[in-house]
Coordinates of C-alpha atoms in Angstrom, one line a residue:
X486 CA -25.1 16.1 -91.6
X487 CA -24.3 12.8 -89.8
X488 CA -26.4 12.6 -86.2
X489 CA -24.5 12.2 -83.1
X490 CA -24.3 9.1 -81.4
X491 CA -26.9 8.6 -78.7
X492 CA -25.1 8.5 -75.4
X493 CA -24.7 5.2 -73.8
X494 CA -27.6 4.4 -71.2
X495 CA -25.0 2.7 -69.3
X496 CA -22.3 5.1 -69.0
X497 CA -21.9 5.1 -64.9
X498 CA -22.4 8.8 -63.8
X499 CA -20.0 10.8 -61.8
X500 CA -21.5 9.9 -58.7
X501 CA -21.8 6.2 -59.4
X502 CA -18.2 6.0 -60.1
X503 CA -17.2 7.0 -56.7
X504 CA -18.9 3.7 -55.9
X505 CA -16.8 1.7 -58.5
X506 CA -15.0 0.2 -55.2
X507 CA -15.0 2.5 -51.9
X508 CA -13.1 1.5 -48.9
X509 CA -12.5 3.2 -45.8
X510 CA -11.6 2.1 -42.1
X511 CA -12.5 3.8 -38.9
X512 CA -11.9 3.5 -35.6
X513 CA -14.7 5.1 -33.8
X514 CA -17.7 6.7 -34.2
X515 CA -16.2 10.0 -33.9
X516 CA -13.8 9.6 -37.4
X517 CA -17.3 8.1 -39.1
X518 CA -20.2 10.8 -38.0
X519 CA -18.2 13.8 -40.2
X520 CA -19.1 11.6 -43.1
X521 CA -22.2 10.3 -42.4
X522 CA -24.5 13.0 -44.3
X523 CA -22.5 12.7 -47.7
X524 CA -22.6 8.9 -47.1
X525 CA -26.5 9.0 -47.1
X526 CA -26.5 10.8 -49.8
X527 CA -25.0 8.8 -51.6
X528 CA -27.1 6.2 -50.9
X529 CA -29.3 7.8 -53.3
X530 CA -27.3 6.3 -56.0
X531 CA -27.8 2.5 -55.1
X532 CA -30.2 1.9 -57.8
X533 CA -28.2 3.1 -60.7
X534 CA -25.4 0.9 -58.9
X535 CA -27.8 -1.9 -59.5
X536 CA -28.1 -1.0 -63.3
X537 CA -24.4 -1.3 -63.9
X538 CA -24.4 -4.5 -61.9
X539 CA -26.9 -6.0 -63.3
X540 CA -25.4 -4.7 -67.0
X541 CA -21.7 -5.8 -66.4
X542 CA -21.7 -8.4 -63.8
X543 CA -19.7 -8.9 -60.9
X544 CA -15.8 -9.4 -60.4
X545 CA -16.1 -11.8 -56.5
X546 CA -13.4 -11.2 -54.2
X547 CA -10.6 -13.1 -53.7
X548 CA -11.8 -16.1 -56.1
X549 CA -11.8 -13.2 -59.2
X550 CA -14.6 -15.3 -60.7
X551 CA -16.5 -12.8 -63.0
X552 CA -20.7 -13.4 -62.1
X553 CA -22.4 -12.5 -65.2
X554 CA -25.7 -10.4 -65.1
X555 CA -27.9 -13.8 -65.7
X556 CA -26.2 -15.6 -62.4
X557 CA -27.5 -12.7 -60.3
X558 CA -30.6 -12.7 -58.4
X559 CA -32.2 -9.8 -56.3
X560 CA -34.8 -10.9 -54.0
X561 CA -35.5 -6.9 -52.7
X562 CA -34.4 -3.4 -52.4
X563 CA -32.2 -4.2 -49.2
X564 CA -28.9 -4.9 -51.3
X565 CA -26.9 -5.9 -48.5
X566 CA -28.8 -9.4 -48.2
X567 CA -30.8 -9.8 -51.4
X568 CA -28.1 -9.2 -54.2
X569 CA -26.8 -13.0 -54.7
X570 CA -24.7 -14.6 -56.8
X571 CA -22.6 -18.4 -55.9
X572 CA -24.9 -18.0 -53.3
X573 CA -23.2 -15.2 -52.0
X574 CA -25.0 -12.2 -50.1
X575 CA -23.4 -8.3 -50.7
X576 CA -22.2 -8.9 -47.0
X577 CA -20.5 -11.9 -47.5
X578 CA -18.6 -10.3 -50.7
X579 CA -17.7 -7.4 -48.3
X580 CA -16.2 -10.2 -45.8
X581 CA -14.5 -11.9 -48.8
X582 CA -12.7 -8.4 -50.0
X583 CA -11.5 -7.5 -46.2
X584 CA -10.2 -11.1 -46.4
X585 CA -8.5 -10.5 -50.0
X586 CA -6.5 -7.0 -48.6
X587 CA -5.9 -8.6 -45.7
X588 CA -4.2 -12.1 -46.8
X589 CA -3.9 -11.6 -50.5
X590 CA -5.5 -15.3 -51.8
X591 CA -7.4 -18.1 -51.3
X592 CA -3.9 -19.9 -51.7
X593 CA -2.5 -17.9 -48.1
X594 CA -6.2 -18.4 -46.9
X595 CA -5.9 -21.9 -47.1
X596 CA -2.7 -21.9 -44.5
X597 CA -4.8 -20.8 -42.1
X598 CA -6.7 -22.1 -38.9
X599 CA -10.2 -20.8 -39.8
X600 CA -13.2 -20.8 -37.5
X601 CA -16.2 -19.6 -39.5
X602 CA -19.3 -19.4 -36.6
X603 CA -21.3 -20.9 -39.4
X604 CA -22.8 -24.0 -41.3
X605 CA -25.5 -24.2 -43.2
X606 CA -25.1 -20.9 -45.3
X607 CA -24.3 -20.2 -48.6
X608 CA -21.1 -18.6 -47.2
X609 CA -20.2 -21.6 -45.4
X610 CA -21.1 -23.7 -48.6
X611 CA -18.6 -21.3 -50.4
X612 CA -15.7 -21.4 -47.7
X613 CA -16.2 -25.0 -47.5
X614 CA -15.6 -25.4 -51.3
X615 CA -12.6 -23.1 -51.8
X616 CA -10.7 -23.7 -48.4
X617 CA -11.4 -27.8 -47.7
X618 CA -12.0 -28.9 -44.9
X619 CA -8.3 -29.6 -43.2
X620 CA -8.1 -26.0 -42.0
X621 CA -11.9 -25.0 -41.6
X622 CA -14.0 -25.4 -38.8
X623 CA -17.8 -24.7 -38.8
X624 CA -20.4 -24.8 -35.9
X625 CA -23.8 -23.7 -35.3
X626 CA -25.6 -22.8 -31.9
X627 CA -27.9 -26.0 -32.0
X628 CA -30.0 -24.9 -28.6
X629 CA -33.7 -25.4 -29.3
X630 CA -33.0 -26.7 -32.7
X631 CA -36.4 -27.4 -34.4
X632 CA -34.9 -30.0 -36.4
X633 CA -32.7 -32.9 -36.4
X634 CA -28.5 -31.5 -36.9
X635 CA -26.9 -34.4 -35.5
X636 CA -23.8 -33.9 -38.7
X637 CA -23.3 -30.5 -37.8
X638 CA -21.1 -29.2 -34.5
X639 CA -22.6 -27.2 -31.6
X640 CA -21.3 -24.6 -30.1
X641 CA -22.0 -21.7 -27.6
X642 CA -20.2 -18.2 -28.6
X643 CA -19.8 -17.7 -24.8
X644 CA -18.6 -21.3 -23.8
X645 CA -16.3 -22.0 -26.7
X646 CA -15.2 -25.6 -26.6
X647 CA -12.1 -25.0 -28.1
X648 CA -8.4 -24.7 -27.0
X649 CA -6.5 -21.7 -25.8
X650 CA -5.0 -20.1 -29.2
X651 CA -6.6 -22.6 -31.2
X652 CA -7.2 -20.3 -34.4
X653 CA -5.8 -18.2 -36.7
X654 CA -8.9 -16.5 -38.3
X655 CA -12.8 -15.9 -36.4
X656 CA -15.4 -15.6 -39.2
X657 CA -18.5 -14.2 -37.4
X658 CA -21.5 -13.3 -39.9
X659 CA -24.8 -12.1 -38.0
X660 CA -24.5 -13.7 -34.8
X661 CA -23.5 -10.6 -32.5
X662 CA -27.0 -9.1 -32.2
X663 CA -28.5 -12.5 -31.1
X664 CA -25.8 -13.6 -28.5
X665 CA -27.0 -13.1 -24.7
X666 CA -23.8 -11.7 -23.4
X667 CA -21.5 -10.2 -25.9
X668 CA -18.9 -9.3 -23.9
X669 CA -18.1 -12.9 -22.8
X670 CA -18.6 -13.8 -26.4
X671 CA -15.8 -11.5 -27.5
X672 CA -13.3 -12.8 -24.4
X673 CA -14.2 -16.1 -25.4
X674 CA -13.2 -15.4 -29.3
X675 CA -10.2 -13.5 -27.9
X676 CA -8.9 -16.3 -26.0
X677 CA -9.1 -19.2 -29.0
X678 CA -7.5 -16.7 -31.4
X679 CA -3.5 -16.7 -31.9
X680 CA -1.6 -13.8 -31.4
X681 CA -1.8 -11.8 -34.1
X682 CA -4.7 -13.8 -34.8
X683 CA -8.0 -11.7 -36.8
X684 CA -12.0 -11.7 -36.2
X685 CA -13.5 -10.3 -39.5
X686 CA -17.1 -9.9 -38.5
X687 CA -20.7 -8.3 -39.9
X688 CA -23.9 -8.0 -38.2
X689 CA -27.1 -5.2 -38.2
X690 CA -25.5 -1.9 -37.4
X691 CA -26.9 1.2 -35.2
X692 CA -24.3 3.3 -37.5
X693 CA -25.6 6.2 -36.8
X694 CA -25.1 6.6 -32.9
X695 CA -22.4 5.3 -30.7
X696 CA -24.6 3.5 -28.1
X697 CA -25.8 0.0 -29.1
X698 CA -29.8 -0.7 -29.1
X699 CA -30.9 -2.6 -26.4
X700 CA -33.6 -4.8 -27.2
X701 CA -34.0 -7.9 -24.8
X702 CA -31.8 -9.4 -21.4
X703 CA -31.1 -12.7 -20.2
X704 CA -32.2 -13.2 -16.8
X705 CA -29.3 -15.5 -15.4
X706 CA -31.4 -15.7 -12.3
X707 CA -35.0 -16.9 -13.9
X708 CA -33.2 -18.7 -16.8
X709 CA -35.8 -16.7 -19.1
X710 CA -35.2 -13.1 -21.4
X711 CA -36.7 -10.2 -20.4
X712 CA -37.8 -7.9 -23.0
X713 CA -37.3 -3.8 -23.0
X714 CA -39.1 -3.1 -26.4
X715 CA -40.8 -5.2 -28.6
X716 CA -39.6 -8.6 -29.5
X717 CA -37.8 -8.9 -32.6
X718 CA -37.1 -12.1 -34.2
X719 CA -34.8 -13.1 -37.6
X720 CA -34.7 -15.2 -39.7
X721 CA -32.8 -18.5 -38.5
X722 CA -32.2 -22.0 -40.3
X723 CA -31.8 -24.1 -37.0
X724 CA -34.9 -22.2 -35.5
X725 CA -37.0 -22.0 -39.0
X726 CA -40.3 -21.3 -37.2
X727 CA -39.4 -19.4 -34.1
X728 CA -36.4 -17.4 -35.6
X729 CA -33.8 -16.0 -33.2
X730 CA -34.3 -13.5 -30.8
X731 CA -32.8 -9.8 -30.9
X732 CA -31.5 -8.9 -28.0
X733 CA -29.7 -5.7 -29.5
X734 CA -28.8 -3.7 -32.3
X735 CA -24.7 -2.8 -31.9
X736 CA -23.9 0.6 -32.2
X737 CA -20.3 1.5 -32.2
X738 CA -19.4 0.8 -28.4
X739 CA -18.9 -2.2 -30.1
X740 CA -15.3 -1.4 -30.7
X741 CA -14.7 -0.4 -27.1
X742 CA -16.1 -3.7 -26.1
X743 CA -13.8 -5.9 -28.8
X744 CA -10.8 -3.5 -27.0
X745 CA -11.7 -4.2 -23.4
X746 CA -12.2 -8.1 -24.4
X747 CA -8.5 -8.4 -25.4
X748 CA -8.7 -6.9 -29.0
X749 CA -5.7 -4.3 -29.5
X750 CA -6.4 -3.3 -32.8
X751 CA -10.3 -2.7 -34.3
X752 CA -11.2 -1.2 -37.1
X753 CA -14.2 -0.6 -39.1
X754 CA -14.4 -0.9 -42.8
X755 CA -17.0 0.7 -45.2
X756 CA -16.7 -0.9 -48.4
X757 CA -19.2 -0.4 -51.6
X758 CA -18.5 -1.6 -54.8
X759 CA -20.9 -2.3 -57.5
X760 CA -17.8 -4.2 -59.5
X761 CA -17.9 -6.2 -56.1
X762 CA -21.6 -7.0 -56.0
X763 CA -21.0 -4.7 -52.7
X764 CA -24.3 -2.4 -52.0
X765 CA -26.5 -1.9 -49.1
X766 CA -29.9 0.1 -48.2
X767 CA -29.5 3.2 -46.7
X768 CA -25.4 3.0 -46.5
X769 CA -24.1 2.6 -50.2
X770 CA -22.5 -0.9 -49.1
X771 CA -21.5 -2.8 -46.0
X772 CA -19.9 -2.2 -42.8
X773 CA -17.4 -4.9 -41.7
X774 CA -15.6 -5.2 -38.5
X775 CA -12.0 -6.6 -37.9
X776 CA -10.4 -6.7 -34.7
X777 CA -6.4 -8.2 -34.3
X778 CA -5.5 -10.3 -31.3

């Protein structure tokens, strides 16, 4: 009698096939915390996500470049910032798919008046490469720079040096839980965007609560921060030694405070997608915000 072929160790479960490319969009806490629980759970799953990844490869958004398994480096088990590839973070591949659905190539990308609050990262390495530099505009917060950046342009989130209606697009990776006043920051992206203008955004999420984590306060006064918890610092390539300083973690007020800045329309996406290269730590993927001028 002829034995039966061994089942494939890489045939995806049921479970990890939900995660083949999951996308949802909320717009407050309140449509989110019903699915929290099953969320978590499925959380579980992130490691035989990584099999298949690391098996097949990754499909990148909106270039449709196909990674193969060798191109792919994990530096850790938090898969939001240590799954790379084209030097490319699962966070930055979440941006790059919200992007995708919401312009539909690199091609109508291009025809845009893109500010990307970034440099020196491999994001802003890969914008730079697929968009040119006609339509892109990068900048890094250059305050207390430990090192010489004399190439690169400075500018504060809350003192924006640009025009009224300046932009069509606001990249924002990681900033929003280091910026000393938020609100102004939004009102200040607000006012360069166009109307009808978009901020896609990421940063460290409180998604479990609605109120935002407050960790530090700038004195106006004093000139100095005044911390309510312990000081937390991350990593930072303009500040290599110091790193920045935390002074919250958002929670989901942050979508009243995009609204009350001038924002009429804010969503947030949950994406996970191990075709993507799209997987996080304790969420299966990535949260991304957008908010429409």
């Amino acid at each position: 009698m002829a034995q039966a072929p061994e089942r494939s160790t890489l045939m995806p479960s049921e479970g990890v096939l939900s995660l083949h490319e999951l996308h949802r969009t909320y717009a407050s806490f309140a449509e989110f915390q019903p699915n929290l629980m099953s969320l978590l759970q499925q959380g579980g799953l992130i490691e035989d996500c990584i099999q298949v990844t690391q098996a097949l490869g990754i499909l990148e958004p909106l270039s449709g470049e196909h990674i193969p398994p060798e191109a792919i480096t994990i530096q850790g088990p938090n898969y939001r910032e240590s799954l790379i590839a084209n030097g490319l973070l699962s966070r930055n591949r979440a941006v790059l798919r919200v992007l995708e659905q919401s312009y539909g190539s690199l091609e109508a990308l291009g025809q845009l008046d893109v500010y990307l609050v970034e440099a020196l990262t491999g994001f802003a390495l890969w914008m730079r490469r697929h968009l040119g530099d006609e339509h892109l505009t990068c900048s890094e917060f250059l305050n207390d720079a430990e090192n010489n950046f004399a190439d690169i342009h400075n500018e504060d989130l809350c003192a924006l040096s640009y025009s009224d209606a300046s932009f069509d697009l606001i990249l924002c990776n990681e900033l929003f839980e280091h910026v000393r006043d938020l609100d102004l920051a939004f009102r200040e992206m607000a006012r360069v965007l166009r109307p009808g203008g978009r901020l896609i955004a990421t940063c460290p999420m409180a998604f479990g609560q609605q109120d935002s984590i407050v960790k530090a306060r700038f004195n106006e006064a004093s000139g100095h921060d005044e911390l309510l918890t312990e000081a937390e610092f991350h990593g930072d390539p303009i500040r290599p030694e110091a790193g920045s300083l935390v002074y919250r973690i958002p929670g989901w007020d942050l979508i009243d405070q995009l609204q009350t800045a001038g924002f009429s329309d804010v969503v947030m996406h949950h994406l996970a997608s191990w075709k993507h290269g799209i997987l996080g730590s304790d969420l299966p993927g990535v949260l991304v915000i957008e908010a429409q001028r």
